[in-house]
CSV table of C-alpha atoms and ligand atoms in Angstrom, one decimal:
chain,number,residue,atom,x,y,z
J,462,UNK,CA,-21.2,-2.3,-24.1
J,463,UNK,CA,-17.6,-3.9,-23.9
J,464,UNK,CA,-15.9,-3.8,-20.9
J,465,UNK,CA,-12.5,-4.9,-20.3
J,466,UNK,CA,-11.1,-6.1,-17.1
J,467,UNK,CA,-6.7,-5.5,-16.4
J,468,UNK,CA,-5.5,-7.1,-13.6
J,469,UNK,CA,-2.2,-6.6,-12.6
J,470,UNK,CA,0.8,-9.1,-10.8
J,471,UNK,CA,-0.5,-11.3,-8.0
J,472,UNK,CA,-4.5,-10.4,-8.3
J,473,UNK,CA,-3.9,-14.0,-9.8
J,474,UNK,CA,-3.1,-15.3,-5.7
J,475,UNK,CA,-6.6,-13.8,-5.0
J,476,UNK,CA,-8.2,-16.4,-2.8
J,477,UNK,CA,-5.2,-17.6,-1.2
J,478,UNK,CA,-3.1,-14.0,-1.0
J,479,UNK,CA,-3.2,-12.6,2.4
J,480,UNK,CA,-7.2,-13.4,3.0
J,481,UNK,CA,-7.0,-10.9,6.0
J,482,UNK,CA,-6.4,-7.8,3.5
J,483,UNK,CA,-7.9,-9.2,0.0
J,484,UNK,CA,-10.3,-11.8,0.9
J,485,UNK,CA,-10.7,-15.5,0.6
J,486,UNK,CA,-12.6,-16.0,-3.0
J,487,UNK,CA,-11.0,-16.2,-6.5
J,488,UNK,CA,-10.9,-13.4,-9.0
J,489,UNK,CA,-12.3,-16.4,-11.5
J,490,UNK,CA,-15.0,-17.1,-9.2
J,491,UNK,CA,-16.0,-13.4,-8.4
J,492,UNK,CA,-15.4,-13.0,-12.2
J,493,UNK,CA,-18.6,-15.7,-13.0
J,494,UNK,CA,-20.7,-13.6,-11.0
J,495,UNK,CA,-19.9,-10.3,-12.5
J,496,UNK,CA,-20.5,-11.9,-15.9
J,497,UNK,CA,-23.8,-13.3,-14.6
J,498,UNK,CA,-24.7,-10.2,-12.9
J,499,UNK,CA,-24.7,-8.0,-15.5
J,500,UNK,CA,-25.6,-10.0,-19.1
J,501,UNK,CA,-25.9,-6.9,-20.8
J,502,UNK,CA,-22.5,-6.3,-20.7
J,503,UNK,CA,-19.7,-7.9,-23.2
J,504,UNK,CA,-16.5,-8.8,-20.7
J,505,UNK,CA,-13.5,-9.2,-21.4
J,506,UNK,CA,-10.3,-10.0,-18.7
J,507,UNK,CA,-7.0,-9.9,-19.0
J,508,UNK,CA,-4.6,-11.0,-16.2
J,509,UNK,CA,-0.7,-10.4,-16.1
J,510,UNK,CA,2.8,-10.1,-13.7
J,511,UNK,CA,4.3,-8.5,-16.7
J,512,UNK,CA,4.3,-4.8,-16.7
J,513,UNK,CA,5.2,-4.5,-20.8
J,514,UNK,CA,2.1,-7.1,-20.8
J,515,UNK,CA,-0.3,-5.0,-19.2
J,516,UNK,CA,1.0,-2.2,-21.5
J,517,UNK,CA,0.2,-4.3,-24.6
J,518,UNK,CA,-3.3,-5.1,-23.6
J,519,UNK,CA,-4.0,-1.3,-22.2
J,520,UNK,CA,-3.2,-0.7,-26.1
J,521,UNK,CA,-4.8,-3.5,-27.8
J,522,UNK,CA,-8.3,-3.4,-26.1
J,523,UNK,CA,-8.1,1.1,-25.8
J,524,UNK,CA,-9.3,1.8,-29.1
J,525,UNK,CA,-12.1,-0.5,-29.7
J,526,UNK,CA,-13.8,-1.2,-26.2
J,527,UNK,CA,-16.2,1.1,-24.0
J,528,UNK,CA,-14.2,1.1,-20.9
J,529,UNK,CA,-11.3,-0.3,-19.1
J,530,UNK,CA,-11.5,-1.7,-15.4
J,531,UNK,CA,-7.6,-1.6,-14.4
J,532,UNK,CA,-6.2,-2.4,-11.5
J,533,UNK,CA,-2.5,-2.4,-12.0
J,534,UNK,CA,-1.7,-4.0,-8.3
J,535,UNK,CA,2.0,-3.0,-7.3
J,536,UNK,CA,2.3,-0.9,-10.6
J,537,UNK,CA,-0.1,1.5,-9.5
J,538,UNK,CA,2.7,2.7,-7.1
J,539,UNK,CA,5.4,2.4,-10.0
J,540,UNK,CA,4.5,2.5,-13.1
J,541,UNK,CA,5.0,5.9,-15.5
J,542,UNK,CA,4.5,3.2,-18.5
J,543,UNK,CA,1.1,2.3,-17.7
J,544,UNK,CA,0.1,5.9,-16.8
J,545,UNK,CA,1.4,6.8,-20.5
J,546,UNK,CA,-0.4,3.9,-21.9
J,547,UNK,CA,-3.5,5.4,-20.3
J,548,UNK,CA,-3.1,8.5,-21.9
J,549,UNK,CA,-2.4,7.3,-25.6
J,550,UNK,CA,-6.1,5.5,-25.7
J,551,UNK,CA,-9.4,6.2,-26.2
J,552,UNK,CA,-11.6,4.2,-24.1
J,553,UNK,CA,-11.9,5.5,-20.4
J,554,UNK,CA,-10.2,3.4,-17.3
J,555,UNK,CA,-11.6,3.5,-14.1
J,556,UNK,CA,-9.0,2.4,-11.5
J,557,UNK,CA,-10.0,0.1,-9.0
J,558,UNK,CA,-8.4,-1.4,-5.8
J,559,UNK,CA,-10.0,-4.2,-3.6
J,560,UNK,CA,-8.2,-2.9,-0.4
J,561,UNK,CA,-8.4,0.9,0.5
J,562,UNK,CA,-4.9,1.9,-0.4
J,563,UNK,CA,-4.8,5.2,1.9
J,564,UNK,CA,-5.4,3.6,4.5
J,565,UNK,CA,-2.2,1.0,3.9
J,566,UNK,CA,1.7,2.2,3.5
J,567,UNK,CA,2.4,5.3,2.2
J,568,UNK,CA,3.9,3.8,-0.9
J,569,UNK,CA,0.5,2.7,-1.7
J,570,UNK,CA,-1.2,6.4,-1.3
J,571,UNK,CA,0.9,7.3,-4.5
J,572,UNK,CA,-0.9,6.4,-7.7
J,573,UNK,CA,0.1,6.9,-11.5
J,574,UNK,CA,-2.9,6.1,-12.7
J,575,UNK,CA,-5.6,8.2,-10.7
J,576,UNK,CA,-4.0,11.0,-12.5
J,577,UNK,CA,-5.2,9.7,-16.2
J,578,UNK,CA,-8.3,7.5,-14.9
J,579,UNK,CA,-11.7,8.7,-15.2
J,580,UNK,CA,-12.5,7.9,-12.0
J,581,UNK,CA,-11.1,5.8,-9.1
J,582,UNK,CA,-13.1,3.1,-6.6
J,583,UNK,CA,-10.7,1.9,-4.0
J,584,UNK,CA,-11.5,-0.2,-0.9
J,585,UNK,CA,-14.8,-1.8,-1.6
J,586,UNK,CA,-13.1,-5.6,-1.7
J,587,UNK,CA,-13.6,-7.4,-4.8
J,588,UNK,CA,-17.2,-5.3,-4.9
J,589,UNK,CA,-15.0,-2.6,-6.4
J,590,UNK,CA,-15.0,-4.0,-9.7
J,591,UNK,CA,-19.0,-4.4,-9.6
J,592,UNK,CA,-19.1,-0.8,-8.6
J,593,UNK,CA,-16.9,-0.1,-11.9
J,594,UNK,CA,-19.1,-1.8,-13.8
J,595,UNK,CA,-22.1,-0.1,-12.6
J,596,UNK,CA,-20.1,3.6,-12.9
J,597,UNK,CA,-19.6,2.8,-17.1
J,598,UNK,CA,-23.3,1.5,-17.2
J,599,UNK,CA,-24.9,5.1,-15.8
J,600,UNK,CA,-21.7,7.4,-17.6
P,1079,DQA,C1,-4.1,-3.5,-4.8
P,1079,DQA,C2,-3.4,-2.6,-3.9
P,1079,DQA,C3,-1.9,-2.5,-4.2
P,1079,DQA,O1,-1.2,-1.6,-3.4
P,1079,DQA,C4,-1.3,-3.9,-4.1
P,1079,DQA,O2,0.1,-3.8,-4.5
P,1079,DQA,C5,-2.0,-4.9,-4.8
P,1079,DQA,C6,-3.5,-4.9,-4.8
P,1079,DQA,C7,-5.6,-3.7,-4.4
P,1079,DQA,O3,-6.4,-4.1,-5.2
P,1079,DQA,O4,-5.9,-3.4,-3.2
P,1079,DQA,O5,-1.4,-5.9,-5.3
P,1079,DQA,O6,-4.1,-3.0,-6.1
């Protein structure tokens, strides 16, 4: 199984981004584990700032991995683009969020993505990517 692994603008910061809401380790480092964790498992990851970026990877990985692990950061809130994208592929995306959205802003509890995503793990910390993982493995 392939799985591919969108992050969206500033997940890059994580580790030094406002530790009180997204914690204090790297996506890198919490990426080595996930790799290690789960060796059946092809990754893939794909960080970018650039909306039109994220687009371009959404299409170039849809149509020949298993499943997509997005999580579009700010774009979430925003982006009609990436929704689209969504739709125009094949694989499935599960959206993921480290901090639990509804309980932030309400610009946050707006999502363009949960509409077209197979399914949607929110609020778990950086765990929320494992629990992605493990959702493709038993679907
Ligand atoms: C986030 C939540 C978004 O609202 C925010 O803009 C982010 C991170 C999360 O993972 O909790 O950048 O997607």
């Amino acid at each position: 199984m392939k799985i591919v692994v969108i992050n969206g603008p500033n997940l890059n910061l994580l580790g030094t981004r406002e530790p009180g809401i997204y914690g204090d380790q790297t996506f890198e480092e919490y990426y080595e584990s996930l790799i290690s964790d789960f060796p059946q498992v092809t990754f893939d990851y794909f960080q970018s700032n650039i909306e039109g970026a994220l687009i371009d990877c959404i299409q170039k990985e849809g149509f020949s991995c298993d499943g997509i692990l997005l999580n579009a950061a700010a774009y979430t809130h925003t982006s009609v683009g990436i929704g689209d994208a969504i739709k125009a592929i094949d694989a499935p995306v599960i959206e993921i969020h480290i901090s639990n959205t509804f309980s932030r802003e309400d610009f946050r509890h707006k999502s363009y993505i949960s509409p077209v995503a197979k399914g949607i793990i929110v609020g778990f910390g950086l765990e929320s990517y494992r629990l992605g993982v493990e959702a493709f493995l038993k679907s």
